[in-house]
XYZ file of C-alpha atoms in Angstrom:
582
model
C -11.448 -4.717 35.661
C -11.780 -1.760 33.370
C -13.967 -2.982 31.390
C -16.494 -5.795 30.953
C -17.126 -4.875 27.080
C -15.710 -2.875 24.156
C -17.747 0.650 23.646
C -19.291 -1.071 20.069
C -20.126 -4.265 21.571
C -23.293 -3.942 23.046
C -26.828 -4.463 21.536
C -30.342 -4.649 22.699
C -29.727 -8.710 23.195
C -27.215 -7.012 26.950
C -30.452 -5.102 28.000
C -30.506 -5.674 32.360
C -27.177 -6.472 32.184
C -24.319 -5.054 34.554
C -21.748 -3.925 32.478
C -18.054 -1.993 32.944
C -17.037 0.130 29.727
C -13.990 2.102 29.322
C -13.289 4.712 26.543
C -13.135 8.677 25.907
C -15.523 11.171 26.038
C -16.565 12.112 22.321
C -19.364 15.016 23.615
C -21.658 15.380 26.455
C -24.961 17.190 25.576
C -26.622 18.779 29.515
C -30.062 19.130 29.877
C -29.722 20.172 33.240
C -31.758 17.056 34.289
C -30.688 14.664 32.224
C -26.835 14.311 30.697
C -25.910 12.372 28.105
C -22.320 11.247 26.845
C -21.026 9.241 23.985
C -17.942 6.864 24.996
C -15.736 5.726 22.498
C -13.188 3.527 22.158
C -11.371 1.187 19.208
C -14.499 -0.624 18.667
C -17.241 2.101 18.192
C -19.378 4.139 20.241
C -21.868 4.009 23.244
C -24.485 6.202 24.948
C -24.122 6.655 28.717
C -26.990 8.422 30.500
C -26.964 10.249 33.585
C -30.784 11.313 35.088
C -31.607 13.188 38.125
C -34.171 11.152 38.564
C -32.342 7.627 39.282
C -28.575 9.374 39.449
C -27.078 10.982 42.997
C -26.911 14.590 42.976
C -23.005 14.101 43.403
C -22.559 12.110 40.832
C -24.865 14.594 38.166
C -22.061 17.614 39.395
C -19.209 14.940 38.539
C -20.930 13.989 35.129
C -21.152 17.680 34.048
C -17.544 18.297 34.427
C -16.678 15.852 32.101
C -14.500 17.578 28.629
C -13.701 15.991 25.522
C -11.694 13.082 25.387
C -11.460 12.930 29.109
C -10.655 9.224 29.868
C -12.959 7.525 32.260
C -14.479 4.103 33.300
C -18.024 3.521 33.763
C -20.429 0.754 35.321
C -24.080 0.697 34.893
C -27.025 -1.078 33.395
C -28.059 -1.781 29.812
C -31.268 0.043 28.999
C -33.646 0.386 25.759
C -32.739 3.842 24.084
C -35.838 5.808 23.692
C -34.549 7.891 21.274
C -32.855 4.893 18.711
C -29.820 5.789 15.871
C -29.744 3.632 13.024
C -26.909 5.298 12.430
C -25.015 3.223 15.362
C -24.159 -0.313 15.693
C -25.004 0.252 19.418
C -27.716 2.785 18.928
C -30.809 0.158 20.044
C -29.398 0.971 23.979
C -27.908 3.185 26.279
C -25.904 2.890 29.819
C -27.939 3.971 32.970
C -24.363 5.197 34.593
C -24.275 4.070 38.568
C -20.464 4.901 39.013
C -17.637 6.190 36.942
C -13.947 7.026 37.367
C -11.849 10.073 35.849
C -9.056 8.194 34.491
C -7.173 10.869 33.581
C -8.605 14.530 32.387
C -7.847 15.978 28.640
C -7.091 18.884 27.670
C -9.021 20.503 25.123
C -7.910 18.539 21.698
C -6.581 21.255 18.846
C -8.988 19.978 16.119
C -12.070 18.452 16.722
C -11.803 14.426 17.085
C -14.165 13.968 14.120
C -14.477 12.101 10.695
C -14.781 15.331 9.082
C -12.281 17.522 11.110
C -11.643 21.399 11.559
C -7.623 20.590 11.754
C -5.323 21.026 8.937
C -2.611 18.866 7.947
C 0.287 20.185 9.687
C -1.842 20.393 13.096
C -2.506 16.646 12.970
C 0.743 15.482 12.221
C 1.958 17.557 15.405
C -0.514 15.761 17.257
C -0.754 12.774 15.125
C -1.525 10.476 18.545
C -4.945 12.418 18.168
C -5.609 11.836 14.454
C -4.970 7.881 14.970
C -8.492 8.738 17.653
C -10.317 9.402 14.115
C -12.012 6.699 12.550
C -10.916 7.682 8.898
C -7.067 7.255 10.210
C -7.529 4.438 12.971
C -9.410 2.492 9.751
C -6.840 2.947 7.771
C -4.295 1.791 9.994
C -6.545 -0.993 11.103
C -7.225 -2.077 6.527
C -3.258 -1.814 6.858
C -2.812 -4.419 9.432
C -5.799 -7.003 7.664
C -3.520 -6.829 4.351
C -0.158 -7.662 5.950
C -2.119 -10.418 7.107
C -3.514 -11.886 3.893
C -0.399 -11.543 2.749
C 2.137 -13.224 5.810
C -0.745 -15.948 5.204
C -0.573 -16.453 1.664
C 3.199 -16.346 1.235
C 3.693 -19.142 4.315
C 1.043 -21.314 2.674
C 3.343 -21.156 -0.198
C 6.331 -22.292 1.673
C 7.728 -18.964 2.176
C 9.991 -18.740 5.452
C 9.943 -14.888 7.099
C 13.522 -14.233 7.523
C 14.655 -10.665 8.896
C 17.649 -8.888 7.659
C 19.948 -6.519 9.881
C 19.569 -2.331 9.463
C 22.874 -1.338 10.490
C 24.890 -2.714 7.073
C 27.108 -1.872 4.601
C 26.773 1.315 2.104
C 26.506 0.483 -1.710
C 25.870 2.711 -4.560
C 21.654 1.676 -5.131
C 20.805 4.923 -7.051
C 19.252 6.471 -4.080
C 21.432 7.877 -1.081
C 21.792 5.992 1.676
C 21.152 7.392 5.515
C 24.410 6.660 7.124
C 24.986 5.877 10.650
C 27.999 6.866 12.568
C 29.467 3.589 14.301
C 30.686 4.988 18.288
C 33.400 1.554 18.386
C 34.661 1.772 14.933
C 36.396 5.614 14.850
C 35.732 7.306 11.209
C 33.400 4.475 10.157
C 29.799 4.877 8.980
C 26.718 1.747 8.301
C 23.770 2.760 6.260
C 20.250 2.155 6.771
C 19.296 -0.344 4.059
C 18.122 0.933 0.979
C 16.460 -2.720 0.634
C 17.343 -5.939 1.968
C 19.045 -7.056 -1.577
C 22.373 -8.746 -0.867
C 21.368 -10.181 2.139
C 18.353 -12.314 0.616
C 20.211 -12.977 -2.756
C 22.587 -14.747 0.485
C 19.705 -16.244 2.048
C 19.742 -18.111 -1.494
C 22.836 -18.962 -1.344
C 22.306 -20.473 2.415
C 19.679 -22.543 0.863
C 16.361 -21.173 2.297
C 15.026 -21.288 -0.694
C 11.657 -19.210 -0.565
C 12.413 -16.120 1.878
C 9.870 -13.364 2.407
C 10.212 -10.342 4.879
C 7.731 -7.103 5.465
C 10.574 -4.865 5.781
C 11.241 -1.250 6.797
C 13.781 0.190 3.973
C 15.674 3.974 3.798
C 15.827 6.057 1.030
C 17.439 9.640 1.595
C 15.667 11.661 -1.188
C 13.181 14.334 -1.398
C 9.905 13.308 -1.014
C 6.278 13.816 -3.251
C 3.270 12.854 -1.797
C 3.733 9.370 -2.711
C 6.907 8.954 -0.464
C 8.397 8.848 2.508
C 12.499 8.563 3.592
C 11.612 5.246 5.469
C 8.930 2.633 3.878
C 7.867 -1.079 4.105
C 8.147 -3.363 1.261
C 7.120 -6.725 1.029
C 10.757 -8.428 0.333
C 11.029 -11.703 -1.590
C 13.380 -14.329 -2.987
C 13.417 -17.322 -4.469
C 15.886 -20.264 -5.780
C 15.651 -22.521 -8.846
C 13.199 -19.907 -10.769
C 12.912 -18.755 -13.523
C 10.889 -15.379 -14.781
C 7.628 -17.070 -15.129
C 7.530 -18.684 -11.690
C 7.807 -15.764 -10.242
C 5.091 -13.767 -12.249
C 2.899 -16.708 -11.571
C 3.168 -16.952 -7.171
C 3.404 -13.031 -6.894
C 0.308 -12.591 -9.698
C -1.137 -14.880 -7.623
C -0.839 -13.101 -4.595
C -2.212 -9.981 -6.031
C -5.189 -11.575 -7.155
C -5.781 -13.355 -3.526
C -5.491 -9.439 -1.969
C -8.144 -8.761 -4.643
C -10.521 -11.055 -3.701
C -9.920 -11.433 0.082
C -9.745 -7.125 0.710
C -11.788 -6.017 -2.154
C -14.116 -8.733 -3.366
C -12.621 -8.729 -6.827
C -11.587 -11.205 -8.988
C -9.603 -10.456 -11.718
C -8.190 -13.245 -14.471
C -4.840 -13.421 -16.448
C -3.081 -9.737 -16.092
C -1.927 -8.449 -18.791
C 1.903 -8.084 -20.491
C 3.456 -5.578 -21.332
C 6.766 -4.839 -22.912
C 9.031 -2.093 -21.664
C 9.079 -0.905 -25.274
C 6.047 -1.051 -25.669
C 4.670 0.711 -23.019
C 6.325 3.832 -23.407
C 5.655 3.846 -26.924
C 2.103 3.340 -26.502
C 1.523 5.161 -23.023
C 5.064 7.454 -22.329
C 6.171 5.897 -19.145
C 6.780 2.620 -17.822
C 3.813 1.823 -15.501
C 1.081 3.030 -17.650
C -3.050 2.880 -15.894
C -4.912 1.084 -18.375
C -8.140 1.810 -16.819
C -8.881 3.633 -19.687
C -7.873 4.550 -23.125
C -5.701 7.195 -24.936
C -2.927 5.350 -26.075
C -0.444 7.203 -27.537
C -0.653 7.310 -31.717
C 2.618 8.349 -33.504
C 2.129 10.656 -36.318
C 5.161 11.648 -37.992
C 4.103 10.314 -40.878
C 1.311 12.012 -41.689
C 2.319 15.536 -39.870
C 5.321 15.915 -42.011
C 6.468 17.575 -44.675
C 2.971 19.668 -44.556
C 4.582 22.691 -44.741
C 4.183 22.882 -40.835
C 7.615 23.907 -39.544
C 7.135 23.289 -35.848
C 6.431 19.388 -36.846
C 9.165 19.571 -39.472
C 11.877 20.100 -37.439
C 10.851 17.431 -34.469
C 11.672 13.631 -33.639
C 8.424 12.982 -32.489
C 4.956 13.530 -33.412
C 2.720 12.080 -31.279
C -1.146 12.405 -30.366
C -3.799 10.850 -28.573
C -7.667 10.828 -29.026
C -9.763 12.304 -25.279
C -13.177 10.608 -25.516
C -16.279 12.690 -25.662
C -13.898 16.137 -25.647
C -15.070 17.577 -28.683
C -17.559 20.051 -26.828
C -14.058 21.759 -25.192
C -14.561 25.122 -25.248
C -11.284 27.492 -26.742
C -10.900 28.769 -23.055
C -10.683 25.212 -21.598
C -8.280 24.232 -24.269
C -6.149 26.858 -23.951
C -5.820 26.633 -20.177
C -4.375 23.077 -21.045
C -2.159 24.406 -23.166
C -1.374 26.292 -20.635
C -0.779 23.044 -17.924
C 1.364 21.550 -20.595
C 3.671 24.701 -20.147
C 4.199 24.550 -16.439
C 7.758 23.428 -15.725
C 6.493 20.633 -14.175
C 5.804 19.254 -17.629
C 7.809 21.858 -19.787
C 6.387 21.360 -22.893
C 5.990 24.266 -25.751
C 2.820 24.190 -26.484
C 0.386 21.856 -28.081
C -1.746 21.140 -31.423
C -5.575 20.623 -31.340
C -8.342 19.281 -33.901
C -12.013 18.696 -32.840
C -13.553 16.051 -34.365
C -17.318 17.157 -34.073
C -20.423 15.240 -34.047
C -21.322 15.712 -37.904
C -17.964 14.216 -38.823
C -16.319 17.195 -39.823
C -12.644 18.123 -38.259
C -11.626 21.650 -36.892
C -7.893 22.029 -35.918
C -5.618 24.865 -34.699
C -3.327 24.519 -37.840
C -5.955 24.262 -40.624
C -3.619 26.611 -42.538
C -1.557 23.479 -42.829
C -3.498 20.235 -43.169
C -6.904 19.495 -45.157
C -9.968 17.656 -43.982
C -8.424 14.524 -45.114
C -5.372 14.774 -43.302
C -7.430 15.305 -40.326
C -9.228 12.238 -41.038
C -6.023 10.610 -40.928
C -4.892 11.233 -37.792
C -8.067 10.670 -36.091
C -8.129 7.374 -37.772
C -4.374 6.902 -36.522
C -5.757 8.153 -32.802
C -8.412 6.205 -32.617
C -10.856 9.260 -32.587
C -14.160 9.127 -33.064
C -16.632 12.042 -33.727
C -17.243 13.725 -30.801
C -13.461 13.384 -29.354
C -10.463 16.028 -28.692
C -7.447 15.346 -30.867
C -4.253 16.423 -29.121
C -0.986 16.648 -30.391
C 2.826 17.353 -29.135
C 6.110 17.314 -30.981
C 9.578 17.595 -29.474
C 12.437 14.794 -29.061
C 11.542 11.734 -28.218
C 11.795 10.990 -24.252
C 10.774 14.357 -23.482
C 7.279 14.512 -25.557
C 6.301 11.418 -24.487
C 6.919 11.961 -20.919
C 4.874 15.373 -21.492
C 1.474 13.357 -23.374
C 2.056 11.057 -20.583
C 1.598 13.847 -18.082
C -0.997 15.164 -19.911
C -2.858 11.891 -20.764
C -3.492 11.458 -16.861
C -4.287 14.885 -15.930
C -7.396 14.731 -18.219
C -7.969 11.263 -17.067
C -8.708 13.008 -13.647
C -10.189 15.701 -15.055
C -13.029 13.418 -17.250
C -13.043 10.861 -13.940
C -11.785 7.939 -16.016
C -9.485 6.913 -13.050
C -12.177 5.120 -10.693
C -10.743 4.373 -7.224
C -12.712 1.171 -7.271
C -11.460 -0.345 -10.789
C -8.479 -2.339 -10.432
C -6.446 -3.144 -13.639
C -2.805 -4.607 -12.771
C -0.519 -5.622 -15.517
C 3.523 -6.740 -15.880
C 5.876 -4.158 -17.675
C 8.753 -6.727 -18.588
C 12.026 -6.451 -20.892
C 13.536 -3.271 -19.303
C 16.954 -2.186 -20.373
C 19.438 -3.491 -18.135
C 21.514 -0.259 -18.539
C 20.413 3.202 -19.304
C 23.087 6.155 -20.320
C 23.261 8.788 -17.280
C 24.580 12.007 -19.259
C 26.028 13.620 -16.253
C 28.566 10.884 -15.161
C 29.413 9.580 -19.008
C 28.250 6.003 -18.569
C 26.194 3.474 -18.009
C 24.204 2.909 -14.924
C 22.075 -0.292 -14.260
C 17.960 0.797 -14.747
C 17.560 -1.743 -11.236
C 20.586 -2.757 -9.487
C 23.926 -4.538 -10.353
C 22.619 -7.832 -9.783
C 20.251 -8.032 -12.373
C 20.795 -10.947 -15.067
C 20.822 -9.580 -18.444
C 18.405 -12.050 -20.863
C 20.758 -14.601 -21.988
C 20.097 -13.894 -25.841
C 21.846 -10.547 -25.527
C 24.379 -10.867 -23.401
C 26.913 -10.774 -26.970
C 25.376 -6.779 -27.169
C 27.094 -5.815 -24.067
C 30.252 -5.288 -26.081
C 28.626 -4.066 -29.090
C 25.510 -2.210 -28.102
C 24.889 -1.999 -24.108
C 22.167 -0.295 -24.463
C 19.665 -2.240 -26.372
C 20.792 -5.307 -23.431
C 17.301 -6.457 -21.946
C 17.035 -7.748 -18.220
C 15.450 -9.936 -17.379
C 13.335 -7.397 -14.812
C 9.771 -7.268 -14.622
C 7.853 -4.462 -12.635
C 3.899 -5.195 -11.332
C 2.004 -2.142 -12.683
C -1.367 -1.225 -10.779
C -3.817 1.952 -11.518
C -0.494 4.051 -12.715
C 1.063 2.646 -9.950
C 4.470 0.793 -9.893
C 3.531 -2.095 -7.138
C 6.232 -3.826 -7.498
C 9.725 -4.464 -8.960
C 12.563 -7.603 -9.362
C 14.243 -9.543 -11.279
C 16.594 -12.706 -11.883
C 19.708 -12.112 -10.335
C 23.166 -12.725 -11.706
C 24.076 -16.161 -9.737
C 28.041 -16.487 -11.095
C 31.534 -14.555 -9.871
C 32.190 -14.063 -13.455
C 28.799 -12.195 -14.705
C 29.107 -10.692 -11.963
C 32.113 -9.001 -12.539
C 31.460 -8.663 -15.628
C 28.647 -6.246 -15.138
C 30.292 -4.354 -12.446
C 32.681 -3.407 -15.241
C 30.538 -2.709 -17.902
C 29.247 -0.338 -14.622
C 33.045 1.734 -14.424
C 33.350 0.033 -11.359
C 37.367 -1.186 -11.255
C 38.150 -4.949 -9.871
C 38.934 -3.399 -6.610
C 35.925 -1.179 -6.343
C 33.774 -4.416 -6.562
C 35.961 -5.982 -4.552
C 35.440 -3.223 -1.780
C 32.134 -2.874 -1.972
C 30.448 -6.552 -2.705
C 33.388 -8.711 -2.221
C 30.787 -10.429 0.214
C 28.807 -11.776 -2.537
C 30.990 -12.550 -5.171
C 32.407 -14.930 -2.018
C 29.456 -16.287 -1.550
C 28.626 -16.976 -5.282
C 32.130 -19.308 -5.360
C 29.999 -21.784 -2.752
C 27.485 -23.066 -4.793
C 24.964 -20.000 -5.172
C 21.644 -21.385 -7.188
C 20.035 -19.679 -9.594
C 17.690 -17.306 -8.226
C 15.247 -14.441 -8.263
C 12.562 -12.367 -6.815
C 10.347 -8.700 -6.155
C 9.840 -6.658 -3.939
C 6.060 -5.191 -3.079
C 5.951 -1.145 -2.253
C 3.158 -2.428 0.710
C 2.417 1.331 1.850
C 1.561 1.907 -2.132
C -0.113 -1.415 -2.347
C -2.264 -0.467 1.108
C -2.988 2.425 -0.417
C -4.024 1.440 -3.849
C -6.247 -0.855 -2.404
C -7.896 1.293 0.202
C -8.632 3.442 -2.839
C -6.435 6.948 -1.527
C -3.268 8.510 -3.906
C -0.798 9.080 -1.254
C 0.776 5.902 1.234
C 0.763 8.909 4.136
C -2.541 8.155 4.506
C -1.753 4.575 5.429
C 1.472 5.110 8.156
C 0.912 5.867 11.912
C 3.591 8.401 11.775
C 4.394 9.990 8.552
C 7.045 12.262 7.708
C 6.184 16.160 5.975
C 7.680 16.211 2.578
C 10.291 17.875 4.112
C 11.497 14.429 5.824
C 10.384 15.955 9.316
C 8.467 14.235 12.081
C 7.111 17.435 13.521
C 5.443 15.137 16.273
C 8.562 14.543 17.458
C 10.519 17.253 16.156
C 13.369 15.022 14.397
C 15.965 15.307 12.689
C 17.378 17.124 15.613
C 21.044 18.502 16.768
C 23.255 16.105 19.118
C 25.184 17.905 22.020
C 28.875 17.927 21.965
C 28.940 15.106 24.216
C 27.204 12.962 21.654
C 28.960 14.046 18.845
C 32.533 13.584 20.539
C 31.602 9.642 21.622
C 30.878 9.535 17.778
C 33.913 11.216 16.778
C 31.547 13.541 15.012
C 32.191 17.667 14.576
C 29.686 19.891 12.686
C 31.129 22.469 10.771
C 29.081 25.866 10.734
């Protein structure tokens, strides 16, 4: 056998014993006399020991030859460690080496196979089969697997049946676009990768399974931030005879059992939020309410001041930075100067210190007295010793700037603590939002979203103020997860898809399979879907879900591992019926 134990197995209760480990070479320090090696494997780390004194000649020569991450086996006896590490789980004892086996040799490894590593990002994707060797990566992998199991656990417990869904499926307009896949039998005709499993659970309803959950790999083709990838895994779910408040409860539920099972934390009731509500007070639907700085509408009080800037805007709006008061004018004007990137794109930005003794100090004193400066730092929230900051503009636009803004200072004053955990539910979305480059309506989820029954009469009067009944899990800033209550009727069904500008025969073409379906007896039904590599992620306490995948793509949507996307040969691309065009 190749091995008796794992390399982080062993303790001083084996010393005498035979023993057979297996593993790679993480260094080998030569005395001349006396070599020793650390072995590693999955499961830690173990000192072998070679000496002249009890070790053949032979085998010394062989011992000295060994490189990093060479791959041997060795057999030997347990001994005390003279020299102990605390620092090691196996550090009481060492291996007095009597034989050992080359397994295979290794080349020397690009970056050094080390927590802290010399290799740069790039470098260990290419070799990304030598990152996963790093404990930092091979932990994180290892934190990924231990939370898909709390939650495959949690959901059967709760009568949820795993179910998968096929890949190769029909295209359908879901916002994003879809990676198609050229079909070799059917001449001129494409699947797509699935965007998410959506129709085919909403049927798993209708075939009566009743509670259906699936950890799914899902396709988006869109460029990528560090927070994405083109292919993901969400936790998929569905449920029959529900309404919105079942489903809050099981899937708030299962947030709080990944709390206290992976993290130790137990949280209460979370919080609820209204769609409204949270952009007004925060500027973007999945607000972090780790901390304060909600958002403080001024217009009343900036107005009319004689201030033309303000005059002529939407939206005044400001918002009160704890203990920022001490700013110097060089580190407020370089966040003016953020503000004016165009990854925010605002114009610029009002100020007013509220210092210590109580007295206010603003960049447009020319226009407002100490008493309207008390006002807005009463409307803020400020108290003395705070930054008051201020932005004007239309509506959507300055909010989505303060937003910006409101968590860039959150990192910068370390209000955003990796090990704080505040969750929440953003609910009453719109169930349509205007899209000014097509002229119409689009649906803020999907299609198959049930508007709130109350305002189903607006549709003809005033689509856009329709709620649906959508909710969206909200963790640390971080959208967690998303559903709804679906549309379970032909005829709001159809209705939407025209209030969408798709025609009868559009719908028809593209989801004639479910309005079928929903002629059979389709329940009522509903469900959400977890983003699990942003979930892993958030609860491993890192920003980006790359950390948390064995094989990540660049944000280019490259695996330069295996160098892919890649060109076909003509041969390939004539069985597909395929030509590229120059």
């Amino acid at each position: 056998m190749y091995r008796s134990h794992t390399c982080g197995e062993l303790r001083a209760d084996h010393i005498n014993k035979e023993v057979a480990l297996s593993g790679w070479v993480q260094k080998t320090r030569n005395k001349g006399f006396m070599i020793w090696v650390d072995l590693r494997d999955r499961y830690g780390m173990t000192q072998l020991i070679f000496d002249e004194e009890r070790t053949s000649s032979e085998m010394m020569e062989k011992a000295a030859q060994l490189g990093r991450e060479f791959v041997i086996q060795v057999t030997g006896k347990v001994i005390e460690r003279e020299s102990k590490n605390p620092q090691l789980a196996t550090g009481d004892i060492e291996i007095l080496v009597s034989e050992f086996k080359i397994l295979n040799a290794s080349l020397t490894p690009p970056f050094t196979i080390e927590n802290e590593t010399d290799g740069g990002e790039e470098l260990r994707m290419k070799y990304r089969y030598l990152d996963i060797r790093r404990n930092p990566v091979k932990e994180n992998l290892m934190f990924r697997h231990k939370v898909g199991m709390k939650v495959r656990n949690y959901l059967s417990e709760e009568g949820f049946i795993e179910v998968e869904t096929p890949y190769l499926i029909k295209s359908t307009p879901e916002g994003a676009r879809d990676f198609v896949v050229p079909s070799r039998m059917n001449e001129g005709q494409f699947y797509a990768l699935p965007q998410s499993p959506q129709t085919f659970k909403q049927l798993l309803m209708v075939g009566g399974m009743d509670k259906y959950f699936q950890i799914v790999k899902c396709f988006r083709d869109e460029d990528l931030r560090a927070d994405r990838q083109p292919e993901f895994t969400q936790i998929d779910c569905e449920m029959a005879f529900v309404e919105q408040e079942d489903i809050l409860n099981i899937f708030e539920g299962l947030t709080r059992h990944l709390l206290k099972e992976i993290k130790g934390v137990e949280i209460g009731d979370f919080p609820r939020m209204t769609y409204a509500d949270a952009m007004k007070k925060y500027g973007n639907d999945k607000p972090d309410i780790r901390f304060g700085m909600e958002f403080a509408e001024l217009n009343d009080l900036a107005k009319n001041k004689g201030f033309n800037v303000f005059d002529q805007q939407e939206l005044i709006v400001g918002i009160a930075v704890p203990g920022a008061a001490s700013y110097t004018r060089k580190q407020i004007d370089k966040l003016i100067e953020w503000v004016k990137r165009p990854q925010v794109g605002a114009n610029g930005m009002v100020w007013a210190k509220y210092n210590d003794d109580g007295t206010l100090k603003s960049s447009v004193d020319k226009f407002y007295s100490e008493e309207d400066l008390q006002a807005w730092a009463k409307e803020t929230g400020a108290n003395p010793g705070d930054l008051i900051l201020v932005m004007s503009g239309d509506a959507n636009s300055t909010r989505a700037q303060l937003s910006a803004l409101r968590m860039h200072l959150a990192t910068e004053l370390g209000l955003r603590n990796a090990k704080e955990f505040a969750p929440l539910w953003v609910v009453d979305f719109p169930l349509l939002e205007w899209d000014e480059d097509t002229n119409r309506y689009h649906a803020m989820h999907h299609p198959f979203t049930s508007p709130k029954p109350e305002d189903i009469a607006l549709l003809a009067t005033e689509p856009g103020k329709v709620r649906a009944n959508a909710y969206d899990l909200v963790m640390n800033g971080n959208e967690i997860g998303g559903g709804s209550i679906r549309i379970h009727d032909k005829e709001t069904q159809a209705m939407m898809f025209d209030y969408l500008g798709f025609t009868p025969e559009e719908a028809k073409a593209q989801f004639g399979f479910l309005m079928d379906a929903f002629q059979f007896g389709a329940p009522p039904h509903g469900g959400i879907a977890f983003g699990f590599d942003r979930l892993v992620s958030i609860l491993g306490g890192h920003e980006t879900i790359r950390d948390y995948i064995a094989f990540p793509k660049n944000n280019s949507g490259r695996d330069i591992m295996i160098d892919a996307p890649s060109k076909l040969d003509n041969a390939q691309l004539g069985e597909l019926h395929l030509k590229v065009t120059e």
